[in-house]
mmCIF file of C-alpha atoms in Angstrom:
data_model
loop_
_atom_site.group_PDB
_atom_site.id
_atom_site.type_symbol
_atom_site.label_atom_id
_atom_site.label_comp_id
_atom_site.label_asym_id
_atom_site.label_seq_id
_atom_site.Cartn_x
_atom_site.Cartn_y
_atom_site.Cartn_z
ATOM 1 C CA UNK A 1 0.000 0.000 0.000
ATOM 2 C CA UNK A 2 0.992 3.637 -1.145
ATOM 3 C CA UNK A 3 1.328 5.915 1.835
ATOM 4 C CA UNK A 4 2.787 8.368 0.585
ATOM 5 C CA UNK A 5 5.972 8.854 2.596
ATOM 6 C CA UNK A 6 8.756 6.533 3.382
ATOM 7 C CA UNK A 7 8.061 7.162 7.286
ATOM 8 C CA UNK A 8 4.865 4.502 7.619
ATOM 9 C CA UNK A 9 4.724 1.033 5.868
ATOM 10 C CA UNK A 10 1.559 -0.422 5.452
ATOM 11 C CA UNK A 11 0.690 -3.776 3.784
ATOM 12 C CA UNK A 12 -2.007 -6.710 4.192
ATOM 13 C CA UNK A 13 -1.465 -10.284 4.433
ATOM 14 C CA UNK A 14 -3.266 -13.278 5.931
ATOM 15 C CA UNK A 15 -5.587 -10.230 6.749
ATOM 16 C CA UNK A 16 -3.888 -8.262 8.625
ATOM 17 C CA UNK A 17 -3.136 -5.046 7.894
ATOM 18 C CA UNK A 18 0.312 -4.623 8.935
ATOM 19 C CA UNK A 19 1.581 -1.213 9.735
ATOM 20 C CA UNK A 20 5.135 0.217 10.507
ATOM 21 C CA UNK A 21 6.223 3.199 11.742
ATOM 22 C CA UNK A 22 9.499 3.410 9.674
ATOM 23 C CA UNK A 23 12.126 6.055 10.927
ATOM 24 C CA UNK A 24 14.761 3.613 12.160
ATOM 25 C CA UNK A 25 17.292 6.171 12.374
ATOM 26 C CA UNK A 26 14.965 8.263 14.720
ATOM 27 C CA UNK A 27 13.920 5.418 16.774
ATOM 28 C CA UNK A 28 10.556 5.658 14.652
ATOM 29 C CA UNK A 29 9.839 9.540 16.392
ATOM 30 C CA UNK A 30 6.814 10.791 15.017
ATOM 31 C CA UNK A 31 7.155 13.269 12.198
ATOM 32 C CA UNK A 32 4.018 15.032 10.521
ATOM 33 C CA UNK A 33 4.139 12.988 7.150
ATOM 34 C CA UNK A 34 4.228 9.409 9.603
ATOM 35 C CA UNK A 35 0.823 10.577 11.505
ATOM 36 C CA UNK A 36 -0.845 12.067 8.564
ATOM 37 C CA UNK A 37 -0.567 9.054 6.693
ATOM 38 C CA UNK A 38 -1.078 6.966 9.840
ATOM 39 C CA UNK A 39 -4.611 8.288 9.988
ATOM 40 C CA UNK A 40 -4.983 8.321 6.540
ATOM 41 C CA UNK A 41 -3.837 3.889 6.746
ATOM 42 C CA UNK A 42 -6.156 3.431 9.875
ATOM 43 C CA UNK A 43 -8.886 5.062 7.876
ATOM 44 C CA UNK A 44 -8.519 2.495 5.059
ATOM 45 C CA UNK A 45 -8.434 -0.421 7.245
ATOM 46 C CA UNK A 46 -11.292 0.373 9.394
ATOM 47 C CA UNK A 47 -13.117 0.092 5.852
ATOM 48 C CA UNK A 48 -11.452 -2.711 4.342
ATOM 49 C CA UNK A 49 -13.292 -5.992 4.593
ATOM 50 C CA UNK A 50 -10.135 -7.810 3.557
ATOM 51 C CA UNK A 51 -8.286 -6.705 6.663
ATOM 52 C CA UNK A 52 -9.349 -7.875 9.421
ATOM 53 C CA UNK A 53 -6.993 -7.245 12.007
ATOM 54 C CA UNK A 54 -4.437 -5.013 12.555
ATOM 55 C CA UNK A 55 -1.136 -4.859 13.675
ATOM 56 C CA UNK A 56 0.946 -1.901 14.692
ATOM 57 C CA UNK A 57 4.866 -1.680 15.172
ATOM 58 C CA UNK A 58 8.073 0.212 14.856
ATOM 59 C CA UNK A 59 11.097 -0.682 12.339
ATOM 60 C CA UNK A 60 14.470 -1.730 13.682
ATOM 61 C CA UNK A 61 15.117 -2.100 17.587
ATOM 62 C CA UNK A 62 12.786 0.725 18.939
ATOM 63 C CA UNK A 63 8.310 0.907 18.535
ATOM 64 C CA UNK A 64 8.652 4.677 18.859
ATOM 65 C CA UNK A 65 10.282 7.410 20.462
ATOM 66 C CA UNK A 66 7.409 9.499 20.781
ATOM 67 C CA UNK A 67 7.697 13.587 19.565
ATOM 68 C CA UNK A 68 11.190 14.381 17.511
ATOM 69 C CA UNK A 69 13.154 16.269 19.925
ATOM 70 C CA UNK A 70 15.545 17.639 17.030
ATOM 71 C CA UNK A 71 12.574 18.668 15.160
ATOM 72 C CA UNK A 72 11.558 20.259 18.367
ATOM 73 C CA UNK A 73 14.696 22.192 18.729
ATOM 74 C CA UNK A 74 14.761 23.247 15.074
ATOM 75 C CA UNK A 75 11.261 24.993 15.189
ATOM 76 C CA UNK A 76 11.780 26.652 18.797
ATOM 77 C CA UNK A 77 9.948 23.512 20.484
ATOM 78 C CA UNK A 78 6.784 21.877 20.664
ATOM 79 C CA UNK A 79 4.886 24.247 20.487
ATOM 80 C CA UNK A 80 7.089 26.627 17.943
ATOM 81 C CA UNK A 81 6.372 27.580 14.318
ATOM 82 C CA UNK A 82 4.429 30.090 12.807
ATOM 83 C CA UNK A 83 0.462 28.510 13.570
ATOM 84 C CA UNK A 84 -1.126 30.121 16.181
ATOM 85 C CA UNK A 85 -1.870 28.702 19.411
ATOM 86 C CA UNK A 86 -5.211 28.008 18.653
ATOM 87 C CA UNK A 87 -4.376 26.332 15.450
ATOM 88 C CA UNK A 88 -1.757 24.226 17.096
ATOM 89 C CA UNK A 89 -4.202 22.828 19.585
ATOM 90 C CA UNK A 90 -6.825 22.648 16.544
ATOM 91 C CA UNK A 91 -4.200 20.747 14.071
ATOM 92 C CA UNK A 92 -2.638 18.818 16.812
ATOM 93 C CA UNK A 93 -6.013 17.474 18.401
ATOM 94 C CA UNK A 94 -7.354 16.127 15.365
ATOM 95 C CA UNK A 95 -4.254 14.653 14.605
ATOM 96 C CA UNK A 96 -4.070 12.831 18.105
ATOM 97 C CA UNK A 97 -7.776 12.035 17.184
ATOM 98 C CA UNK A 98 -7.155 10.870 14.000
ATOM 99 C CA UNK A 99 -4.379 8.188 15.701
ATOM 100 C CA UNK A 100 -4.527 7.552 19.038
ATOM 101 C CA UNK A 101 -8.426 7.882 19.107
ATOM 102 C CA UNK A 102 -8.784 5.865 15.684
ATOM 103 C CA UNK A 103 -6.709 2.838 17.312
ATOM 104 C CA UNK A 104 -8.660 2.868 20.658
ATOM 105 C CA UNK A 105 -12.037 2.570 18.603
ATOM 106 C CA UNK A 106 -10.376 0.944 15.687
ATOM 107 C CA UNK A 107 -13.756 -1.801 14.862
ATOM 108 C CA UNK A 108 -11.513 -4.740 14.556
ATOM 109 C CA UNK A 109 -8.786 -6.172 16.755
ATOM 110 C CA UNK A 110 -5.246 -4.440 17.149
ATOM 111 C CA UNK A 111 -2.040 -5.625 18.390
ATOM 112 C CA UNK A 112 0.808 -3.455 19.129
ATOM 113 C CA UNK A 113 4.055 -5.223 18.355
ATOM 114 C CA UNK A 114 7.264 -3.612 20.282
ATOM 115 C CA UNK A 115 10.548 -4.684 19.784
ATOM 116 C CA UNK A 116 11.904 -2.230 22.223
ATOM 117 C CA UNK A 117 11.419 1.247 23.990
ATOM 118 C CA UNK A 118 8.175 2.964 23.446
ATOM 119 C CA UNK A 119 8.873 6.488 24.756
ATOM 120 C CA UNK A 120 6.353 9.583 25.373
ATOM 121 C CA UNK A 121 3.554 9.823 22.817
ATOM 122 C CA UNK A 122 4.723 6.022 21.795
ATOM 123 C CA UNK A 123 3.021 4.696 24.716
ATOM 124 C CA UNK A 124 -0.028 6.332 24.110
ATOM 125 C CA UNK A 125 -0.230 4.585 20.782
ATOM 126 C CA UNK A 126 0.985 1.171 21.695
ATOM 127 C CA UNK A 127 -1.910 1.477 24.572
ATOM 128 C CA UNK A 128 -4.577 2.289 22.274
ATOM 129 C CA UNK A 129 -4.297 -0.868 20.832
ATOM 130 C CA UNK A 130 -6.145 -4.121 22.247
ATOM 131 C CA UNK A 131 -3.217 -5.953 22.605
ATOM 132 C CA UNK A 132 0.696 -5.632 23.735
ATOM 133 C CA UNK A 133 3.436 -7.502 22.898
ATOM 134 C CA UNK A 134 6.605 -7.199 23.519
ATOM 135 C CA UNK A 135 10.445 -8.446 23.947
ATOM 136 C CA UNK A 136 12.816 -8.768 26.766
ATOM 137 C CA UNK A 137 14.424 -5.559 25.832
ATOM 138 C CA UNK A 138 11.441 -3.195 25.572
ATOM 139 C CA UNK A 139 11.078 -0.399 28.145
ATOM 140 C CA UNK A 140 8.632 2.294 28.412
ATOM 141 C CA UNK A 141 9.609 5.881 29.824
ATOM 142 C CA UNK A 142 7.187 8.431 30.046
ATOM 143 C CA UNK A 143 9.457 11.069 29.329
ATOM 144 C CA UNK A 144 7.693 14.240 29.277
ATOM 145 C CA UNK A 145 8.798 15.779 32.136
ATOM 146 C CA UNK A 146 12.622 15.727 30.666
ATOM 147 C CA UNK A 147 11.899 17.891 27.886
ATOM 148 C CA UNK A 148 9.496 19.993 30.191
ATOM 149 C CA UNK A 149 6.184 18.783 28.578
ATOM 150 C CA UNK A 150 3.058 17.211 30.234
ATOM 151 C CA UNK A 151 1.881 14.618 28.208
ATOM 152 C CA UNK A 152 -0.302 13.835 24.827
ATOM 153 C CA UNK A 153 -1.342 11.204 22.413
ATOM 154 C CA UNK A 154 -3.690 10.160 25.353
ATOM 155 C CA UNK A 155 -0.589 8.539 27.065
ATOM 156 C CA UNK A 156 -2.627 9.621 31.109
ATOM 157 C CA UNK A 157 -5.729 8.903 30.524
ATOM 158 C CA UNK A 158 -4.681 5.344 28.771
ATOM 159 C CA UNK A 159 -2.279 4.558 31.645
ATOM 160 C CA UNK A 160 -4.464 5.678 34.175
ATOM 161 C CA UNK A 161 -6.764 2.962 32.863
ATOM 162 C CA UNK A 162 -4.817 0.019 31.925
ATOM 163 C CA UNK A 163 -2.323 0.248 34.696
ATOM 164 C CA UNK A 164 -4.259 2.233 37.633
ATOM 165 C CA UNK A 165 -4.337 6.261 38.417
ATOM 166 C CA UNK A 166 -1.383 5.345 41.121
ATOM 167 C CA UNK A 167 1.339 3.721 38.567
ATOM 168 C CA UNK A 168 0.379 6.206 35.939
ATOM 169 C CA UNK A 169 1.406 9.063 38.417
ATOM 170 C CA UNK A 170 4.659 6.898 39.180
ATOM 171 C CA UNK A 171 5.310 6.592 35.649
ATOM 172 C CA UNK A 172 4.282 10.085 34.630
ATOM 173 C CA UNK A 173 5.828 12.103 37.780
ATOM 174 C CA UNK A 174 9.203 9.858 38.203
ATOM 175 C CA UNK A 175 10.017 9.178 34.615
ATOM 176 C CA UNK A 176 11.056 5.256 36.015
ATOM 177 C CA UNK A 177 11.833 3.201 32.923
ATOM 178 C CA UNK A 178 9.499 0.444 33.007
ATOM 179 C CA UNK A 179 10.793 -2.621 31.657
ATOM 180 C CA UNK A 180 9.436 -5.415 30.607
ATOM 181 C CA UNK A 181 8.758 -7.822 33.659
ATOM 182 C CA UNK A 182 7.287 -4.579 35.331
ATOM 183 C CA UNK A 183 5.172 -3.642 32.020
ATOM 184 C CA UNK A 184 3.800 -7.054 32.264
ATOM 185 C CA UNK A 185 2.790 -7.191 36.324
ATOM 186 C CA UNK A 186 1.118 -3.512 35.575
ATOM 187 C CA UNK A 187 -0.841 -5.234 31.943
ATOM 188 C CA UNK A 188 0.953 -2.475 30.140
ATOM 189 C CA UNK A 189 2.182 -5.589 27.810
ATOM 190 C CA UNK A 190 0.171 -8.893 27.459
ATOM 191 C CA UNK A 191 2.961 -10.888 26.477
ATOM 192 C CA UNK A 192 6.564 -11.411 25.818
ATOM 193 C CA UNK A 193 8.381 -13.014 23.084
ATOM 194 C CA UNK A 194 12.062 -13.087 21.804
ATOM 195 C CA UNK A 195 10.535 -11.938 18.240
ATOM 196 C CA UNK A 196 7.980 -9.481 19.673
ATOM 197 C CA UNK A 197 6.711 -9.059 15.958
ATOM 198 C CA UNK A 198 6.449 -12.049 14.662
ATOM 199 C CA UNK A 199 4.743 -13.538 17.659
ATOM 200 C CA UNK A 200 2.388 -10.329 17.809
ATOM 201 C CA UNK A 201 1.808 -11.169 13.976
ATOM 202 C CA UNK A 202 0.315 -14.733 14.813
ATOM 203 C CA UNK A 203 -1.705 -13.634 17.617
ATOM 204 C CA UNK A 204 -3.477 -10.613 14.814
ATOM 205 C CA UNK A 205 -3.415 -13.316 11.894
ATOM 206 C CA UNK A 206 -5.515 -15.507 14.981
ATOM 207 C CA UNK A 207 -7.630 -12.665 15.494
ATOM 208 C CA UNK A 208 -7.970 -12.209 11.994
ATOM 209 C CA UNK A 209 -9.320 -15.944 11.059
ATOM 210 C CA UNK A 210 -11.834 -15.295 14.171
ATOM 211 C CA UNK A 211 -15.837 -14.426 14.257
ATOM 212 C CA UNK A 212 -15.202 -10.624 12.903
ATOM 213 C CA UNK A 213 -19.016 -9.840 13.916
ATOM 214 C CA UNK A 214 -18.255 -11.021 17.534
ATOM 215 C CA UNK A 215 -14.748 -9.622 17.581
ATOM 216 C CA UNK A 216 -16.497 -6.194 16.678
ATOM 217 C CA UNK A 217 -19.325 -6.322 19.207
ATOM 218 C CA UNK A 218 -17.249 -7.404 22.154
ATOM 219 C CA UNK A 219 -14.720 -4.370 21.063
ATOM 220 C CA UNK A 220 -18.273 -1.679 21.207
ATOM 221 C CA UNK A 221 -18.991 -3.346 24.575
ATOM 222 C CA UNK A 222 -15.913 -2.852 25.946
ATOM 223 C CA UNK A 223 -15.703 0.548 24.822
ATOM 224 C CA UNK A 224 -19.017 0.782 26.809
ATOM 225 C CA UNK A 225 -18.194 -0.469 29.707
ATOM 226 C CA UNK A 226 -16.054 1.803 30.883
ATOM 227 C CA UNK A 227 -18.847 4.882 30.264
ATOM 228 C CA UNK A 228 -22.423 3.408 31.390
ATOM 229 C CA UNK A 229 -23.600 1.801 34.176
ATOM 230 C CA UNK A 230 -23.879 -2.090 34.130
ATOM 231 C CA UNK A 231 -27.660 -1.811 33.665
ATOM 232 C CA UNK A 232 -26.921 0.505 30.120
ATOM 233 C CA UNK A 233 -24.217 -1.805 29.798
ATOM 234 C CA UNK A 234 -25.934 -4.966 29.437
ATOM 235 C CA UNK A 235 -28.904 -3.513 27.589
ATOM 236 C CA UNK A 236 -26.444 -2.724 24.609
ATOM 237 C CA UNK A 237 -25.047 -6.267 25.159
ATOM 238 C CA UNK A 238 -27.970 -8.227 24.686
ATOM 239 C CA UNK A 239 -29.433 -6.916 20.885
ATOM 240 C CA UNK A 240 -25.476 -7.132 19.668
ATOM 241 C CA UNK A 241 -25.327 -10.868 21.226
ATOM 242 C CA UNK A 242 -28.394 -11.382 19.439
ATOM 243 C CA UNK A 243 -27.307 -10.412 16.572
ATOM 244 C CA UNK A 244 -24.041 -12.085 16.673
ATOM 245 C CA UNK A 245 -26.286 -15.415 17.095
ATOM 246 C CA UNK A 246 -28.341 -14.534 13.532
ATOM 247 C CA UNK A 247 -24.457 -15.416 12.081
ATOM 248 C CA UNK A 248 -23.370 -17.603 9.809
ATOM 249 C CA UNK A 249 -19.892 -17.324 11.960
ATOM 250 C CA UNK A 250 -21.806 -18.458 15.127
ATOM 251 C CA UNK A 251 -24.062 -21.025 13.331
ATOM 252 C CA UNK A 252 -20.678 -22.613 12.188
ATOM 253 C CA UNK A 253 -19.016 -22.648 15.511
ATOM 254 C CA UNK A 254 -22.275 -24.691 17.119
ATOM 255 C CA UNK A 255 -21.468 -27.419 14.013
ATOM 256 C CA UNK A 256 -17.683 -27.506 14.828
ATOM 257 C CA UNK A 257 -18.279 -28.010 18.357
ATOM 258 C CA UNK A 258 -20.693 -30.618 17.819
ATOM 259 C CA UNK A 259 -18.309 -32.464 15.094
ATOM 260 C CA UNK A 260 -15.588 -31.962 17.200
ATOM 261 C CA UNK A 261 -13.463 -29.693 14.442
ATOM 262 C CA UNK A 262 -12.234 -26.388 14.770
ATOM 263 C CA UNK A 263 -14.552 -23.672 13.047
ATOM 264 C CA UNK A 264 -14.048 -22.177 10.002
ATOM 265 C CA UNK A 265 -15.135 -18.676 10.427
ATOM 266 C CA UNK A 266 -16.436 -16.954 7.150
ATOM 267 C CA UNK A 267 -16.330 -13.581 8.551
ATOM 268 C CA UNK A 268 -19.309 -11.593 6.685
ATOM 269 C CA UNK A 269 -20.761 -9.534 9.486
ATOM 270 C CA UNK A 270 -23.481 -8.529 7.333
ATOM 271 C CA UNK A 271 -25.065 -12.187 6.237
ATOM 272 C CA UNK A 272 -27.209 -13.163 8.905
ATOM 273 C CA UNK A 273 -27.498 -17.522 9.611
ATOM 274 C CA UNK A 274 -28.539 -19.352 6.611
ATOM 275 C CA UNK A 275 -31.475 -22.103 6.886
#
């Protein structure tokens, strides 16, 4: 896939949609062409019936190293350049919207594959995804308060919520490097693997042979659950379980079972159960 700039790879296979923040040199640090075309890729894939899954991760030894400090330095920092404030927050916001928000709503599965650090805005996107995987060496440091910023990419609010208000404030206030064992006892990674992204490949090209109707429902209700009240909650549950049950996907999982076979999930999430 075209995207436009050398500084993001995208391709699909086994229906995945495989994307790569590609700025080796730079330990994959964000530049404006990467997240444009980032949000341009997620986009795309969100509509894509041939991807199913998708899997994000960083070229070379690093996942990302968050804002470019030299770019920083070269403009008169982050928040240099000739825009004014207000556009800066405008631009910047629907960027972070575009990326960070696009991942945590993205309708299909997501895996975040890091084969080391994941620094600043990095973690926010590695967080947005569903799933973390990583390797022995990776190491997430907050960051911000080094270069004398607060935080963005919706790096707090996702820590707060996957590892809990008090280790984001640890993590946020101290700067501590958080390596791997640590990342894994907080569930900022899921797993670890020698070859973070090929085993974070097998896990999305999993996800990707899997019930996509059921995958997509269980991703709205855990969106939901963590802004409604269990009584809202399960009243959205019910009509999508329902409908997950019309399925040809679901049908064909109640005949494996039964036969004792593993399922061969079609995927349509718009054919309901055939007779």
């Amino acid at each position: 896939m075209n995207t436009g700039t050398d500084d993001l790879l995208a391709r699909v296979e086994r229906g995945v949609g495989v994307v790569t923040l590609n700025r080796p040199d730079r330990r994959n640090a964000l530049s404006r062409p990467m997240l444009d075309a980032l949000a341009e890729v997620l986009t795309a894939f969100a509509g894509d019936d041939t991807v199913r899954a998708l899997l994000l991760t960083g070229a070379g030894k690093a996942f990302c190293a968050g804002g470019d400090v030299k770019a920083f330095a070269e403009r008169g920092g982050a928040a240099g350049g000739e825009e004014t404030f207000e556009d800066k927050v405008a631009r910047q916001l629907a960027s972070q919207r575009a990326t960070t928000g696009a991942l945590h709503t993205f309708p299909k599965p997501t895996v975040a594959a890091l084969p080391g650090a994941a620094a600043g805005a990095g973690i926010g996107l590695a967080l947005a995804c569903d799933l973390r995987v990583g390797s022995p060496t990776t190491v997430f440091a907050t960051a911000f308060a080094k270069v004398g910023l607060s935080g963005d990419y919706g790096t707090t609010w996702l820590l707060s919520q996957i590892a809990g208000p008090a280790r984001a404030r640890r993590a946020l206030l101290l700067g501590d490097r958080i390596d791997a064992d640590t990342a894994l006892e907080w569930g900022v990674l899921d797993q670890v693997a020698e070859d973070a992204t090929t085993h974070a490949f097998e896990i999305a090209a999993g996800l990707a042979a899997g019930p996509r109707q059921a995958y997509a429902s269980m991703k709205q209700n855990l969106l939901d659950a963590g802004a409604c009240s269990l009584d809202e909650a399960m009243a959205r549950e019910v009509p999508r379980h329902l409908t997950c049950g019309q399925t040809d996907d679901h049908h064909e999982a109640v005949r494996a079972f039964v036969e004792r076979r593993p399922p061969s999930f079609r995927g349509d999430p718009t054919t309901p159960a055939s007779t």
